[in-house]
Backbone as a printed PyTorch tensor [residue, N CA C, xyz], in Angstrom:
tensor([[[ 49.4420, 244.6850,  11.1070],
         [ 49.7200, 243.6570,  10.7040],
         [ 49.8550, 243.7380,   9.1030]],

        [[ 51.2430, 243.1740,   8.2690],
         [ 51.2410, 243.2130,   7.0940],
         [ 50.6720, 242.4320,   6.3110]],

        [[ 49.8330, 242.7330,   5.1780],
         [ 49.4910, 242.1140,   4.0540],
         [ 49.9720, 241.4180,   3.4650]],

        [[ 50.2910, 240.3270,   3.2670],
         [ 50.8510, 239.5760,   2.0880],
         [ 51.6400, 240.3020,   0.8350]],

        [[ 50.6080, 241.0710,   0.4750],
         [ 50.4830, 241.8570,  -0.8440],
         [ 51.5820, 243.2910,  -0.6000]],

        [[ 52.0800, 243.6650,   0.4320],
         [ 52.4990, 245.0540,   0.8060],
         [ 54.2760, 244.0700,   0.9590]],

        [[ 54.1930, 245.3710,   0.6930],
         [ 56.4730, 245.5120,   0.5730],
         [ 56.4140, 246.2840,   2.0690]],

        [[ 57.4570, 245.6860,   2.7160],
         [ 57.9470, 246.3570,   4.2960],
         [ 59.1360, 247.3390,   3.2830]],

        [[ 59.2450, 248.0240,   3.8630],
         [ 60.3320, 249.3080,   3.7360],
         [ 61.8140, 248.4890,   2.7540]],

        [[ 62.3780, 247.9160,   3.3770],
         [ 62.9180, 247.3170,   2.9290],
         [ 63.1810, 246.5040,   1.5650]],

        [[ 61.5260, 245.3170,   1.5970],
         [ 61.5890, 244.8290,   0.2010],
         [ 61.1120, 246.2450,  -0.7180]],

        [[ 60.3310, 246.8770,  -0.6780],
         [ 60.5690, 248.2470,  -1.5110],
         [ 61.8520, 248.7290,  -1.9590]],

        [[ 62.6470, 248.8410,  -1.3190],
         [ 64.2330, 249.5660,  -1.4340],
         [ 64.8770, 248.1920,  -2.6390]],

        [[ 64.6430, 246.9010,  -2.0250],
         [ 65.0800, 246.0390,  -2.9550],
         [ 64.3620, 246.0570,  -4.6480]],

        [[ 63.1540, 246.2630,  -4.4820],
         [ 62.5760, 246.2980,  -5.5520],
         [ 63.2960, 247.1930,  -6.9060]],

        [[ 63.4470, 248.4220,  -6.3060],
         [ 63.5180, 249.5730,  -6.7640],
         [ 65.3550, 248.9680,  -7.7390]],

        [[ 66.2010, 248.4440,  -6.4610],
         [ 67.3880, 248.1310,  -6.5120],
         [ 67.1860, 246.7960,  -8.0470]],

        [[ 66.1510, 246.0410,  -7.4330],
         [ 66.6500, 245.1000,  -8.2460],
         [ 66.0540, 245.1880,  -9.9720]],

        [[ 65.4620, 246.8130, -10.3080],
         [ 64.5430, 247.2970, -11.6280],
         [ 66.2830, 247.6040, -12.0000]],

        [[ 66.9580, 248.1880, -10.9480],
         [ 68.4070, 248.9070, -11.8630],
         [ 69.2360, 248.2610, -11.7190]],

        [[ 68.9880, 246.8710, -11.1880],
         [ 69.9500, 245.7490, -11.3000],
         [ 69.5800, 244.8750, -13.0350]],

        [[ 67.9710, 244.9820, -13.3410],
         [ 68.2670, 244.3520, -14.4230],
         [ 68.5880, 245.5490, -16.0950]],

        [[ 69.0880, 246.9230, -14.9750],
         [ 69.3520, 247.6000, -16.2560],
         [ 70.5240, 247.9330, -16.9540]],

        [[ 71.3820, 247.7460, -15.0770],
         [ 72.7040, 247.6020, -15.4040],
         [ 73.4680, 246.3480, -15.9520]],

        [[ 72.8120, 244.8150, -15.8020],
         [ 72.7400, 244.1770, -16.3630],
         [ 72.7060, 244.0300, -18.1090]],

        [[ 71.5770, 245.0040, -18.5910],
         [ 71.4270, 244.7880, -20.1450],
         [ 72.4350, 246.1590, -20.3120]],

        [[ 72.7600, 246.7960, -19.5960],
         [ 74.2810, 247.9510, -20.4320],
         [ 75.3910, 247.2290, -20.1450]],

        [[ 75.3930, 246.2770, -19.2030],
         [ 77.2040, 245.8720, -19.2520],
         [ 76.8210, 243.8910, -20.3160]],

        [[ 75.5810, 243.5710, -21.0120],
         [ 75.6680, 242.5500, -21.6120],
         [ 76.1730, 243.5940, -23.2540]],

        [[ 75.2850, 244.7710, -23.2190],
         [ 75.4570, 245.2490, -24.8010],
         [ 76.8060, 246.0230, -24.4540]],

        [[ 77.4590, 246.4400, -23.5860],
         [ 79.1960, 247.2400, -24.3750],
         [ 79.9280, 245.5140, -23.9850]],

        [[ 79.5510, 244.5560, -23.2430],
         [ 80.3140, 243.7210, -23.5500],
         [ 80.3650, 243.0750, -24.2240]],

        [[ 79.3560, 243.5680, -25.2030],
         [ 78.7840, 242.7110, -26.8630],
         [ 79.6810, 243.7010, -27.5260]],

        [[ 79.8200, 244.6590, -27.3290],
         [ 80.4640, 245.8100, -28.0880],
         [ 82.0560, 245.9350, -28.3880]],

        [[ 82.4110, 246.0870, -26.8940],
         [ 83.5330, 245.3020, -26.5370],
         [ 84.0860, 244.0190, -27.3030]],

        [[ 84.1820, 243.5280, -27.0700],
         [ 84.9310, 241.9410, -27.5470],
         [ 84.1500, 241.3720, -29.3890]],

        [[ 82.9750, 241.7910, -29.4810],
         [ 82.5670, 241.8930, -31.0610],
         [ 84.2380, 241.4780, -31.9290]],

        [[ 85.0190, 242.7840, -31.9730],
         [ 85.7870, 242.2780, -32.7090],
         [ 86.8990, 241.1770, -32.9760]],

        [[ 86.9160, 240.5070, -32.0050],
         [ 87.1470, 239.3290, -31.2240],
         [ 86.3820, 237.8590, -31.7890]],

        [[ 85.3190, 238.2490, -31.9720],
         [ 83.7160, 237.2540, -32.7120],
         [ 83.5310, 236.8990, -31.5520]],

        [[ 83.8160, 237.1890, -30.5350],
         [ 83.2300, 236.8570, -29.0370],
         [ 81.6110, 237.9190, -29.0120]],

        [[ 81.1140, 237.3740, -28.0460],
         [ 80.1290, 238.0080, -27.2550],
         [ 79.8780, 237.7260, -25.7010]],

        [[ 79.3120, 238.9060, -25.0190],
         [ 79.3520, 238.9200, -23.4790],
         [ 78.8310, 237.0040, -23.1890]],

        [[ 78.0490, 236.3520, -23.8770],
         [ 77.7880, 235.2350, -23.2460],
         [ 78.9760, 233.9510, -23.7510]],

        [[ 79.6800, 234.5050, -24.6750],
         [ 80.8010, 233.7270, -25.1220],
         [ 81.7860, 233.9670, -24.1660]],

        [[ 81.8870, 234.7940, -23.9080],
         [ 83.0740, 235.3550, -23.0730],
         [ 83.0050, 235.2010, -21.8580]],

        [[ 81.9690, 234.8910, -21.2150],
         [ 81.4770, 234.6330, -19.8160],
         [ 81.3540, 232.9270, -19.7160]],

        [[ 81.2560, 232.1050, -20.8950],
         [ 81.5180, 231.3410, -20.4410],
         [ 83.0920, 230.4800, -20.6640]],

        [[ 83.6000, 231.1030, -21.4660],
         [ 85.1560, 230.8620, -21.6450],
         [ 85.8630, 231.1930, -20.2740]],

        [[ 84.9150, 232.4560, -19.3080],
         [ 85.6770, 232.9710, -18.2010],
         [ 85.4850, 232.0070, -17.1610]],

        [[ 84.1540, 231.4430, -17.4080],
         [ 83.9240, 230.0330, -16.2340],
         [ 84.7530, 229.2630, -16.6280]],

        [[ 85.6380, 228.5860, -17.6260],
         [ 86.2320, 227.6950, -18.0960],
         [ 87.6550, 227.9190, -17.6110]],

        [[ 88.1560, 228.7580, -17.6290],
         [ 89.0060, 229.2870, -16.8690],
         [ 89.4090, 229.5070, -16.1690]],

        [[ 87.8530, 230.4570, -14.6710],
         [ 88.0740, 230.1600, -13.9450],
         [ 88.0720, 228.7220, -13.2520]],

        [[ 87.7380, 227.6550, -13.4640],
         [ 87.5280, 226.1610, -13.0470],
         [ 89.0250, 226.1520, -12.2950]],

        [[ 88.7690, 224.8360, -11.6330],
         [ 89.8670, 224.2270, -11.3540],
         [ 90.9630, 223.0210, -12.3420]],

        [[ 89.8830, 222.4850, -13.1680],
         [ 89.8760, 221.5530, -13.5400],
         [ 88.7550, 221.2110, -15.0010]],

        [[ 88.7060, 221.0650, -15.9990],
         [ 87.9970, 220.9520, -16.3130],
         [ 86.2740, 219.7900, -16.2940]],

        [[ 85.3240, 220.4780, -16.9960],
         [ 84.2710, 220.6920, -16.4050],
         [ 83.3930, 220.1430, -17.5240]],

        [[ 82.4420, 219.1470, -17.0190],
         [ 80.8030, 219.2640, -17.7270],
         [ 79.9990, 220.5040, -17.6320]],

        [[ 79.5770, 220.6390, -19.3200],
         [ 78.2760, 221.7760, -19.3720],
         [ 77.4250, 221.6790, -17.8060]],

        [[ 76.6980, 221.3040, -17.6450],
         [ 75.9430, 221.2510, -16.1890],
         [ 76.8010, 221.5540, -15.0300]],

        [[ 77.7920, 221.8510, -15.1350],
         [ 78.7420, 222.4550, -13.5720],
         [ 78.9590, 223.7500, -14.2710]],

        [[ 79.8450, 224.0540, -15.4740],
         [ 79.5120, 225.2430, -16.0930],
         [ 78.4640, 226.4830, -15.8160]],

        [[ 77.0710, 225.3990, -15.8640],
         [ 75.8020, 226.5010, -16.3270],
         [ 75.5790, 226.7030, -14.6520]],

        [[ 75.6200, 226.1490, -13.7050],
         [ 75.5240, 225.7220, -12.3570],
         [ 76.6910, 227.2770, -11.7430]],

        [[ 78.0390, 227.0040, -11.9890],
         [ 78.7880, 228.3260, -11.6450],
         [ 78.3010, 229.1350, -11.7780]],

        [[ 77.7710, 229.3800, -13.3370],
         [ 77.4180, 230.8520, -13.8140],
         [ 76.0340, 231.3530, -13.9610]],

        [[ 75.0120, 230.3940, -12.6940],
         [ 73.8170, 230.6130, -12.6190],
         [ 73.0110, 230.6040, -13.7280]],

        [[ 73.3640, 229.6290, -14.7170],
         [ 73.0020, 229.6410, -15.8750],
         [ 72.4460, 228.4050, -16.0450]],

        [[ 71.4860, 228.8490, -17.2720],
         [ 70.4500, 227.4440, -18.1560],
         [ 71.6920, 225.9700, -18.2350]],

        [[ 71.4160, 225.2300, -18.4430],
         [ 72.1320, 224.5210, -18.4860],
         [ 72.0620, 224.2040, -19.9920]],

        [[ 70.8820, 224.3990, -21.2390],
         [ 70.3530, 223.8830, -22.5150],
         [ 71.2350, 225.2830, -22.9100]],

        [[ 71.5640, 226.6370, -22.4830],
         [ 71.9340, 227.7540, -23.0440],
         [ 73.2680, 227.9010, -22.3180]],

        [[ 74.3590, 226.8200, -21.8420],
         [ 75.0110, 227.1450, -22.1490],
         [ 75.6710, 225.9310, -22.7030]],

        [[ 75.0360, 225.1530, -22.7850],
         [ 74.9560, 223.8340, -24.2900],
         [ 75.7260, 224.3040, -25.2170]],

        [[ 74.5210, 225.2520, -26.2130],
         [ 74.2870, 225.7840, -27.0340],
         [ 75.9500, 226.7420, -27.1190]],

        [[ 76.1820, 227.5120, -26.4080],
         [ 76.7550, 228.5210, -26.0980],
         [ 78.4950, 227.8620, -26.7110]],

        [[ 78.4150, 226.6510, -25.6070],
         [ 79.5950, 225.2570, -25.2320],
         [ 79.7570, 224.9620, -27.0920]],

        [[ 78.8100, 224.3570, -27.7160],
         [ 78.5950, 224.1220, -28.8020],
         [ 79.6180, 224.9190, -30.5400]],

        [[ 78.8660, 226.1530, -30.1250],
         [ 79.0380, 227.6150, -30.7450],
         [ 80.3800, 227.4640, -30.2820]],

        [[ 81.5340, 227.3060, -29.6990],
         [ 82.2290, 227.9130, -28.7530],
         [ 83.3810, 226.3970, -29.7200]],

        [[ 83.1500, 225.6080, -29.3290],
         [ 83.1960, 223.9880, -29.8810],
         [ 83.5750, 224.7240, -31.8840]],

        [[ 82.8860, 224.5770, -32.4910],
         [ 83.0290, 225.3510, -33.8150],
         [ 83.8880, 226.2050, -34.0490]],

        [[ 84.0650, 226.9790, -33.3130],
         [ 85.4460, 228.2660, -33.7610],
         [ 86.4180, 227.6620, -33.3940]],

        [[ 86.6280, 226.5690, -32.3660],
         [ 87.8400, 225.9320, -32.1810],
         [ 88.2550, 226.0250, -30.2760]],

        [[ 87.2550, 227.0780, -29.7590],
         [ 88.0750, 227.6760, -28.5100],
         [ 87.8090, 226.8130, -27.5140]],

        [[ 87.0780, 225.4960, -27.6880],
         [ 86.6460, 224.6510, -26.8860],
         [ 86.8860, 223.0900, -26.9720]],

        [[ 87.0210, 222.2880, -26.6160],
         [ 87.1080, 220.5230, -26.8270],
         [ 86.3920, 220.1470, -25.9930]],

        [[ 85.5680, 219.1790, -26.3130],
         [ 85.4900, 217.8280, -25.6110],
         [ 85.9660, 216.9400, -25.0980]],

        [[ 86.7210, 216.9330, -24.0090],
         [ 87.0090, 215.1370, -23.3240],
         [ 86.3820, 214.1350, -23.0730]],

        [[ 86.7770, 213.4300, -22.7870],
         [ 86.0480, 211.7390, -22.0450],
         [ 86.0390, 212.6780, -20.5500]],

        [[ 84.6310, 212.4060, -19.7440],
         [ 84.4250, 212.1900, -18.8050],
         [ 84.8390, 211.1630, -17.9140]],

        [[ 85.8280, 210.3080, -17.5420],
         [ 86.1710, 209.3790, -16.2090],
         [ 84.6250, 209.1430, -15.5500]],

        [[ 83.8170, 210.0350, -14.8270],
         [ 83.0450, 209.4020, -14.1900],
         [ 81.8290, 209.6470, -14.3780]],

        [[ 81.8270, 210.1000, -15.9510],
         [ 80.3850, 210.3900, -15.9380],
         [ 79.8840, 210.2580, -18.5610]],

        [[ 80.2270, 208.7050, -19.3530],
         [ 80.2350, 208.5040, -19.9510],
         [ 80.2880, 209.7150, -21.3500]],

        [[ 78.4620, 210.3250, -20.7690],
         [ 77.5280, 211.0860, -21.7450],
         [ 77.9840, 212.6890, -21.3770]],

        [[ 78.3070, 212.7420, -20.0520],
         [ 78.9830, 214.3710, -19.8950],
         [ 79.9600, 214.5510, -20.2660]],

        [[ 80.9020, 214.5790, -20.9620],
         [ 81.7950, 215.3030, -21.7370],
         [ 82.1280, 217.1240, -21.0880]],

        [[ 83.7950, 216.5360, -20.5260],
         [ 84.5970, 217.4630, -19.9680],
         [ 84.5870, 218.9760, -21.3670]],

        [[ 84.6420, 220.3710, -20.6350],
         [ 85.2440, 221.0080, -21.5740],
         [ 86.5420, 221.0820, -21.5100]],

        [[ 86.9620, 221.4730, -22.4220],
         [ 88.3320, 221.3080, -21.7620],
         [ 89.0340, 223.0250, -23.1090]],

        [[ 89.4510, 224.3910, -22.8870],
         [ 89.6850, 224.8210, -23.8820],
         [ 90.4480, 224.9260, -24.1790]],

        [[ 91.0110, 225.7160, -25.7750],
         [ 92.0810, 224.9630, -26.4840],
         [ 92.9980, 226.3230, -26.6110]],

        [[ 94.0700, 226.2490, -26.9230],
         [ 95.2630, 227.7190, -27.3280],
         [ 94.4890, 228.2610, -27.5210]],

        [[ 93.6900, 227.8810, -29.0460],
         [ 93.1950, 229.7180, -29.5960],
         [ 91.5750, 229.7420, -28.4620]],

        [[ 91.5510, 229.1350, -27.8630],
         [ 90.0020, 229.5590, -26.7570],
         [ 91.0190, 230.9030, -25.8630]],

        [[ 92.1180, 230.1000, -25.2810],
         [ 93.0680, 230.6440, -24.2230],
         [ 93.4430, 232.2280, -24.9190]],

        [[ 93.4710, 232.2070, -26.0670],
         [ 94.3000, 234.0020, -27.0050],
         [ 93.1810, 234.4830, -26.8020]],

        [[ 91.8700, 234.0820, -27.1050],
         [ 90.7040, 234.8200, -27.3510],
         [ 90.4120, 235.3190, -26.2050]],

        [[ 90.0610, 234.7720, -24.8100],
         [ 89.8600, 234.6240, -23.8050],
         [ 90.6570, 235.7420, -23.5880]],

        [[ 92.3140, 235.8200, -23.3540],
         [ 93.3290, 236.8480, -23.0810],
         [ 92.8580, 237.9200, -23.5010]],

        [[ 92.6500, 237.7610, -25.0250],
         [ 92.5690, 239.5410, -25.7300],
         [ 91.3710, 239.9690, -25.0650]],

        [[ 90.6800, 239.3110, -25.3610],
         [ 88.8230, 239.8430, -24.9150],
         [ 89.5540, 240.5570, -22.9220]],

        [[ 89.9430, 239.8620, -22.3310],
         [ 90.6120, 240.4660, -20.9960],
         [ 91.1290, 241.3450, -21.1520]],

        [[ 92.6690, 241.4870, -22.3350],
         [ 93.3260, 242.9840, -22.9400],
         [ 92.1750, 244.1090, -22.6970]],

        [[ 91.2600, 243.4430, -23.7420],
         [ 90.2010, 244.8570, -23.7350],
         [ 89.2620, 245.3980, -22.6340]],

        [[ 88.9000, 244.1080, -21.8860],
         [ 88.3560, 244.4350, -20.3080],
         [ 88.6070, 245.7930, -19.6890]],

        [[ 90.2510, 245.0600, -19.3680],
         [ 91.3050, 245.9110, -17.9350],
         [ 90.8480, 247.5670, -18.3230]],

        [[ 91.0470, 248.4310, -19.2910],
         [ 90.8230, 249.9920, -19.5370],
         [ 89.4690, 249.7400, -19.2020]],

        [[ 87.9660, 249.0500, -20.0860],
         [ 87.1640, 249.5330, -20.2390],
         [ 86.3680, 249.4690, -18.6150]],

        [[ 86.6400, 248.1080, -17.8590],
         [ 86.4760, 248.4660, -15.9480],
         [ 86.5560, 249.1770, -15.3970]],

        [[ 87.9800, 249.8660, -14.9970],
         [ 89.1460, 250.7040, -14.8380],
         [ 88.0660, 252.4580, -15.0470]],

        [[ 87.6850, 252.2650, -16.2540],
         [ 87.0900, 253.5550, -16.8180],
         [ 85.2700, 253.5780, -16.1790]],

        [[ 84.9490, 252.1550, -15.6360],
         [ 83.7270, 252.2440, -15.0940],
         [ 84.1910, 252.2040, -13.0420]],

        [[ 84.9160, 252.2410, -12.9010],
         [ 84.9630, 252.0640, -11.6090],
         [ 85.7400, 253.2810, -10.9850]],

        [[ 85.9520, 253.7910, -11.9720],
         [ 86.5900, 255.3930, -11.8930],
         [ 85.1360, 256.1400, -10.8080]],

        [[ 86.1400, 256.7350,  -9.7760],
         [ 84.8140, 257.3880,  -8.6420],
         [ 84.3070, 256.4280,  -7.3290]],

        [[ 84.6530, 255.4830,  -7.6320],
         [ 83.9950, 254.1620,  -6.6830],
         [ 84.9000, 253.6230,  -5.7890]],

        [[ 84.5990, 253.5100,  -4.5920],
         [ 85.9640, 253.3560,  -3.4930],
         [ 85.3450, 251.8610,  -2.9690]],

        [[ 87.2840, 251.2780,  -3.3770],
         [ 86.5870, 249.9120,  -2.6710],
         [ 86.0910, 249.2490,  -1.4090]],

        [[ 85.4900, 250.6090,  -0.9510],
         [ 84.5350, 250.2010,  -0.1110],
         [ 83.6900, 249.8090,  -0.3210]],

        [[ 82.9430, 250.7000,  -1.0020],
         [ 81.4510, 250.8180,  -1.8290],
         [ 81.5480, 249.3370,  -2.4290]],

        [[ 82.8910, 248.9600,  -3.1860],
         [ 82.5090, 248.3130,  -4.0200],
         [ 82.3780, 246.8380,  -3.2770]],

        [[ 83.3100, 247.0480,  -2.2710],
         [ 82.8270, 245.4650,  -1.1050],
         [ 81.8330, 245.4080,  -0.7740]],

        [[ 81.2530, 246.4520,  -0.3100],
         [ 79.5640, 246.7490,   0.0230],
         [ 78.3550, 245.9790,  -0.9430]],

        [[ 78.6970, 246.4810,  -2.5640],
         [ 78.2810, 246.4800,  -3.2440],
         [ 78.1660, 244.9300,  -3.4810]],

        [[ 79.5990, 244.3250,  -3.5050],
         [ 80.1350, 242.8260,  -3.4920],
         [ 78.9820, 241.8570,  -2.3110]],

        [[ 79.4870, 242.5700,  -0.9860],
         [ 78.2280, 241.6500,   0.2160],
         [ 77.0870, 242.0000,  -0.1560]],

        [[ 76.4550, 242.7880,  -0.6100],
         [ 75.3390, 242.7920,  -0.2930],
         [ 74.5640, 241.8860,  -1.8260]],

        [[ 75.1380, 241.8170,  -3.1480],
         [ 75.2960, 240.8550,  -4.3730],
         [ 74.6920, 239.7400,  -3.7770]],

        [[ 76.3570, 239.6040,  -2.5800],
         [ 76.6710, 238.1490,  -2.3990],
         [ 75.3010, 237.1990,  -1.8520]],

        [[ 74.5750, 238.0860,  -0.5850],
         [ 73.8830, 237.5040,  -0.0940],
         [ 72.4860, 237.4470,  -0.4700]],

        [[ 72.1360, 238.5110,  -1.6770],
         [ 71.2790, 238.6460,  -3.0570],
         [ 71.5160, 237.3330,  -3.7200]],

        [[ 72.2490, 236.9940,  -3.8190],
         [ 72.5290, 235.6540,  -4.6090],
         [ 71.9120, 234.0970,  -3.8270]],

        [[ 72.3690, 233.9310,  -2.8300],
         [ 72.8890, 233.4380,  -1.6570],
         [ 71.1660, 232.8700,  -1.1430]],

        [[ 70.5360, 233.9480,  -1.2000],
         [ 69.1420, 233.8310,  -0.8300],
         [ 68.3430, 233.2230,  -2.3340]],

        [[ 68.5280, 233.6860,  -3.0910],
         [ 67.6250, 233.5010,  -4.3130],
         [ 68.2330, 231.8660,  -4.8870]],

        [[ 69.0700, 230.7710,  -4.1720],
         [ 69.5870, 230.0630,  -4.6680],
         [ 69.1660, 229.0890,  -3.0600]],

        [[ 68.7850, 230.0010,  -2.6110],
         [ 67.7230, 229.3230,  -1.0190],
         [ 66.2160, 228.9910,  -1.6110]],

        [[ 65.5230, 229.8330,  -2.4830],
         [ 64.4850, 230.0390,  -2.6230],
         [ 64.3200, 228.8670,  -4.2060]],

        [[ 64.8570, 228.3640,  -4.7770],
         [ 65.7990, 227.6540,  -5.7210],
         [ 65.3660, 225.9050,  -5.4370]],

        [[ 65.8910, 225.8680,  -4.5010],
         [ 66.0020, 224.8180,  -3.7690],
         [ 64.6510, 223.9490,  -3.0300]]])
């Protein structure tokens, strides 16, 4: 019989992977910051711009935060910074008076496109030597982990 505080073999292995994911996340953020710093961006700003670009239509901050798996207050702070730079604008939301929709401006799209032009050679270097099958397997495992984390929140 397994004690509550004992990990299964899979739990132990996943615990090691989680520590690796923390290190990878920190590395991605640090390198992302360096990559887009000349554009006046940070990894966080870049991520918010990317989430806005990926959305089918303008969304309020709460929805952007949900799509990013982030905190609404943090995303609001970043959106406010992006608005000061003129990269996003606030639009009236016909469904909610107080929750403005976030709209990418032309200069915001230019900043995002410039970041993506820098990202392409960088990500290609990171992907060197990895098979598409391995990358797909990693994505499947991360998707399962993300879904289970979302279940635990609810």
